[in-house]
Amino acid sequence: MNAMNTLSADLLRARIAQHLTYTMGKDKAHASTYDWRMAVSYTVRDLIVDSWFEATRKTYEEQGKRVYYLSMEFLIGRILEDAVINLGLHEQIEEVLAEDGMSLMDVVENEPDAALGNGGLGRLAACFLESMSTLGCPAFGYGIRYEHGLFRQRFQGGRQVETPEDWLNQPHPWEFERPEACYTVPFKGHVDTRDGKATWHPAETVLARAYDTPVVGWQGKWSNTLRLWGAHPTELFDLERFNSGDHTAAAAPEALARTLSRVLYPEDTTDSGKELRLKQEYFLTSAALQDILRRFLSEYDDLSLLPQKVAIQMNDTHPALAGPELIRLLVDVHGLEWDRAKTIAQGCLNYTNHTLLPEALEKWSTWLMGRVLPRHMQIIERIDAEHHAATDCPPDLRIVHHDQVHMGTLAFVMASHVNGVSALHSDLMKQTVFADLDRAYPGRILNQTNGVTPRRWLKLSNPALSQVITETIGTGWEDDLDRLKELTEHDSPDLRAALRRAKRANKVAFGNWVQANMGLTLDPDAMFDVQIKRVHEYKRQLLNVFETIARWNAIRKNPGADWTPRVKIFGGKAAPGYFTAKEIIRLINDVAKVVNNDPLTRHLLQVVYPANYNVSMAQRLIPAADLSEQISTAGKEASGTGNMKFTMNGALTIGTLDGANVEIREHVGAENFFLFGMTADEVLERYRKPDHARSAIMASQELQDVLQMLAEGRFNPEEPTRYHGLLDHTWNHDPFLVASDFSAFLACQTKVDAAYADTDRWDGMVLRNIAGSGYFSSDRTIRGYMEQVWDAKSLLNR
Ligand code: F58
């Protein structure tokens, strides 16, 4: 039992009332949901602060090694609900609020999502923070306090329209501004070298100011800090200019500085050549490293101890300037010799790779790097020269070649450990993109399969299932998720029925939400077939919508047959500049419009695409899913983490042997997973066939019918040629082998239908999926990093 559970409703009532009156300045008669939410948030935050201080005190006392997780993205979602669940205060707060006619759900849903990330990479960082706190690993997350997170998505005539996100428009109750934790970040200018000593004379400077959010672990035993940097001008205002009447120019320095933390880049493949992005990356990295060194030097005076006391994780290459920046600080500011500085930097740094897609591997032109960060360009060149001398690598393995700085190579060379995010992905790293570097630096690459926090993704988002689990195996599974295995020992008709009831209740709840927000009525007994993730060609939403059309055709041909009713649910955003992805979104919406209005089929097939998919929508949708679509082209999805959340929540997967699907299938049993499609090796083989698309299309009448309908504008009679570009792309290029995997997908979906129709069989499969999902807790992942990457120890219960 955690201490918080014993907090009485009386105490909470008093504290909430106190905050309502004295922090919000409202009396109950006039308090809005927003006021209540703020009062509850401040109350809960107060309860975390003590454990937060205690964790800091303990880390100093024990001189523990600290982990620093550097990430351009933290896709946190709502904070209050997570804190309430982790502190076990759910029931008491519900009780207090009910007395004033409020519900905890209304209060929680008043909070905007903190959407400081694009997708999996950012959400992983958020899960990791929570697990590091749960495990008592002393850690800081470092990121940017974007004023505008990921854009909001609307559909206009089926097309994605982006509008700015505005989470900081209202006060943010979870952060503590730290005006004293402030660092100057330099840019541009020139470097003087005298007597072998370099001096950088920057032409621009910006202040990085810290904003801290406590991250509380399960049962409130430990809290770490998410420190986000806001950009501020070094000089507030040009008073002389203002007085001379040039008001706009007077405020220019401020506007320029603030741009750095204004908005999250919404691209999900790197858009190199953007100066602002490079500056953002350096802004985060430099502020974080200055802060790390300041904290270290407040405790120790020998910089050689740095690798023993500090582990820095680079979340992808976005903070890969950490290598050159740490060397710069050690050499130029702290006066260390180059060799010593470089060894120390390598001893602290580690790099996680999240993609093998060539277009997503960051590169910067040497011209831009030299102009924005002239000192770093020098340091990078020296690192590169030494890397070349030590490994005798060919030119294309160098950090700098073809006038570009290859950030993956830089990160690799400067890291102690480099990891992939699933077993398959880590193997492919060794076989493909990093094969030569792996030979040059053997043993550096290792695997840490991703995980997700079961607190948010099971306990919080799926109370119905959580209750069944607790009633069956008792409490304690929340931070020991392997215990879900015990469910299989309790397999019985009663347990299967209980799981089914929980799922149905979640489907009804989601159906009500769809009804209220989209005006569509869903049948909770139909199979909810869900694909939610960023829209990208390699994730193959196109394959799914082609299958949807083929299914519609099949039903129309034979409406009286024994069909398994389905609701096809899509969710996800496309990068604003990604034309093909946006076309796919439009197509799904066009198909939905036609299919949902067909009186012949609509009791058997519906298509739903709610706009603005985000963390909160995922929390609603995943518990309601029967089928999880994980259908990327094999070898392209590094891991996936949504796949894990679905499994934990009792959805069955239809998927390829890609990313962590491979391990999910091993853990739940091959017989409980709907596998289809080419393997990564077969994919490579297939690419060698020049007419792979055409020949696959010619082999499938169903696919030809689908493409013919698109050619005729069946879903868009107002503009029949709308999808001709997409069709040409499919017939002649099909870069992610949609056509080649289509028939296998269709056949596999037929097996899914049959399995769903056999209720007892399906329920048994569901049970085995939940029971096998324990491995995919991010606690397991973080333990792996602590032991194999960071050499860090838990400070809990010591
Ligand atoms: C994702 N990457 C992988 N990148 O695609 C996914 O397989 C994996 O599970 C996840 O990381 C966590 O390891 C990803 O989300 C981005 O969003 C980047 C944003 C910034 C530009 C480059 C892509």
Coordinates of N, CA, C and O and ligand atoms in Angstrom, one line a residue, residues 73 118-122 124 265 267-271 277 315-316 318 352-355 360 421 450 534 538-539 636-643, ligand 1:
E73 N 11.8 15.5 -28.6 CA 10.3 15.3 -28.5 C 10.0 14.6 -27.2 O 10.7 13.6 -26.8
N118 N 6.0 14.1 -32.5 CA 5.3 13.7 -33.7 C 4.7 12.3 -33.6 O 3.6 12.1 -34.2
G119 N 5.3 11.4 -33.0 CA 4.8 10.0 -33.0 C 5.6 9.1 -32.0 O 5.9 9.6 -30.9
G120 N 5.9 7.9 -32.5 CA 6.5 6.9 -31.7 C 7.7 7.3 -30.9 O 7.9 7.0 -29.7
L121 N 8.6 8.1 -31.5 CA 9.9 8.4 -30.9 C 9.6 9.3 -29.7 O 10.2 9.2 -28.6
G122 N 8.7 10.3 -29.8 CA 8.4 11.2 -28.7 C 7.6 10.5 -27.6 O 7.7 10.8 -26.5
L124 N 7.7 7.3 -26.9 CA 8.7 6.4 -26.2 C 9.4 7.2 -25.1 O 9.6 6.7 -24.0
Y265 N 8.9 20.9 -35.0 CA 8.9 20.5 -36.5 C 8.0 19.4 -36.7 O 8.1 18.3 -36.1
E267 N 7.6 17.4 -39.3 CA 8.0 16.5 -40.4 C 8.3 15.1 -39.7 O 8.9 15.1 -38.7
D268 N 7.9 14.0 -40.3 CA 8.3 12.8 -39.7 C 9.4 12.1 -40.6 O 9.8 11.0 -40.3
T269 N 9.9 12.8 -41.5 CA 11.3 12.5 -42.0 C 12.0 13.8 -42.0 O 11.5 14.8 -42.1
T270 N 13.3 13.6 -41.8 CA 14.1 14.9 -41.5 C 14.2 15.7 -42.8 O 14.4 15.3 -43.9
D271 N 14.0 17.0 -42.5 CA 14.0 17.9 -43.6 C 15.3 18.7 -43.5 O 15.4 19.8 -42.9
R277 N 15.8 24.3 -37.7 CA 15.8 23.0 -37.1 C 17.2 22.7 -36.5 O 17.4 22.3 -35.3
N315 N 18.5 10.6 -28.1 CA 17.3 10.0 -28.7 C 17.3 10.3 -30.2 O 16.8 11.4 -30.6
D316 N 17.8 9.4 -30.9 CA 18.0 9.6 -32.4 C 19.2 10.6 -32.6 O 19.8 10.9 -31.6
H318 N 19.0 13.7 -33.4 CA 18.6 15.1 -33.2 C 19.5 15.8 -32.2 O 19.8 17.0 -32.4
T352 N 20.6 6.1 -29.6 CA 19.5 5.2 -30.0 C 19.1 5.6 -31.5 O 18.7 6.7 -31.7
N353 N 19.1 4.6 -32.3 CA 18.6 4.8 -33.7 C 17.2 4.3 -33.8 O 16.8 3.3 -33.3
H354 N 16.3 5.1 -34.5 CA 14.9 4.7 -34.6 C 14.5 4.5 -36.0 O 13.3 4.3 -36.2
T355 N 15.4 4.6 -37.0 CA 14.9 4.3 -38.3 C 16.1 4.0 -39.2 O 17.2 4.4 -39.0
A360 N 15.4 9.5 -43.7 CA 15.2 10.0 -42.3 C 16.5 10.1 -41.6 O 16.5 10.5 -40.4
V421 N 15.9 -0.6 -31.7 CA 14.7 -0.6 -30.8 C 13.8 -1.8 -30.9 O 12.8 -1.9 -30.3
N450 N 11.9 -1.8 -27.5 CA 11.0 -0.8 -26.9 C 10.0 -1.4 -25.9 O 9.7 -2.6 -26.0
R534 N 1.1 7.6 -37.3 CA 1.4 8.6 -38.4 C 1.0 8.0 -39.7 O 1.2 6.8 -40.0
Y538 N 5.2 3.8 -45.8 CA 5.7 2.5 -45.4 C 4.8 1.8 -44.4 O 4.9 0.6 -44.2
K539 N 4.0 2.6 -43.7 CA 3.0 2.0 -42.7 C 1.8 1.4 -43.4 O 1.0 0.7 -42.8
K636 N 10.9 -2.1 -42.5 CA 10.8 -0.6 -42.5 C 10.4 0.0 -41.2 O 10.8 1.1 -40.9
E637 N 9.6 -0.7 -40.4 CA 9.2 -0.1 -39.1 C 10.2 -0.6 -38.1 O 10.3 -1.8 -37.8
A638 N 10.9 0.4 -37.4 CA 12.0 0.0 -36.5 C 11.5 -0.9 -35.4 O 12.0 -2.0 -35.1
S639 N 10.4 -0.5 -34.8 CA 9.8 -1.3 -33.7 C 8.3 -1.2 -33.7 O 7.6 -2.2 -33.9
G640 N 7.8 0.0 -33.6 CA 6.4 0.2 -33.3 C 6.2 0.1 -31.8 O 7.0 -0.7 -31.1
T641 N 5.3 0.9 -31.3 CA 5.0 0.8 -29.8 C 3.5 0.7 -29.7 O 3.0 0.1 -28.7
G642 N 2.7 1.2 -30.6 CA 1.3 1.0 -30.6 C 1.0 -0.4 -30.6 O 0.0 -0.9 -29.9
N643 N 1.7 -1.2 -31.4 CA 1.5 -2.7 -31.5 C 1.5 -3.3 -30.1 O 0.6 -4.2 -29.8
Ligands
F58_1 C1 9.7 5.8 -34.5 N1 10.3 6.9 -35.1 C2 9.8 4.5 -35.4 N2 10.4 9.2 -35.6 O1 9.3 4.8 -36.6 C3 9.0 3.4 -34.7 O2 9.2 2.2 -35.4 C4 9.5 3.2 -33.2 O3 8.7 2.4 -32.5 C5 9.6 4.6 -32.5 O4 10.3 5.5 -33.2 C6 10.2 4.4 -31.1 O5 11.4 3.8 -31.2 C7 9.7 8.1 -35.0 O6 8.7 8.3 -34.4 C8 10.0 10.4 -35.6 O7 8.8 10.8 -35.3 C9 11.0 11.5 -36.0 C10 10.6 12.9 -35.7 C11 11.6 13.9 -36.1 C12 12.1 13.7 -37.5 C13 12.4 12.3 -37.9 C14 11.4 11.3 -37.5

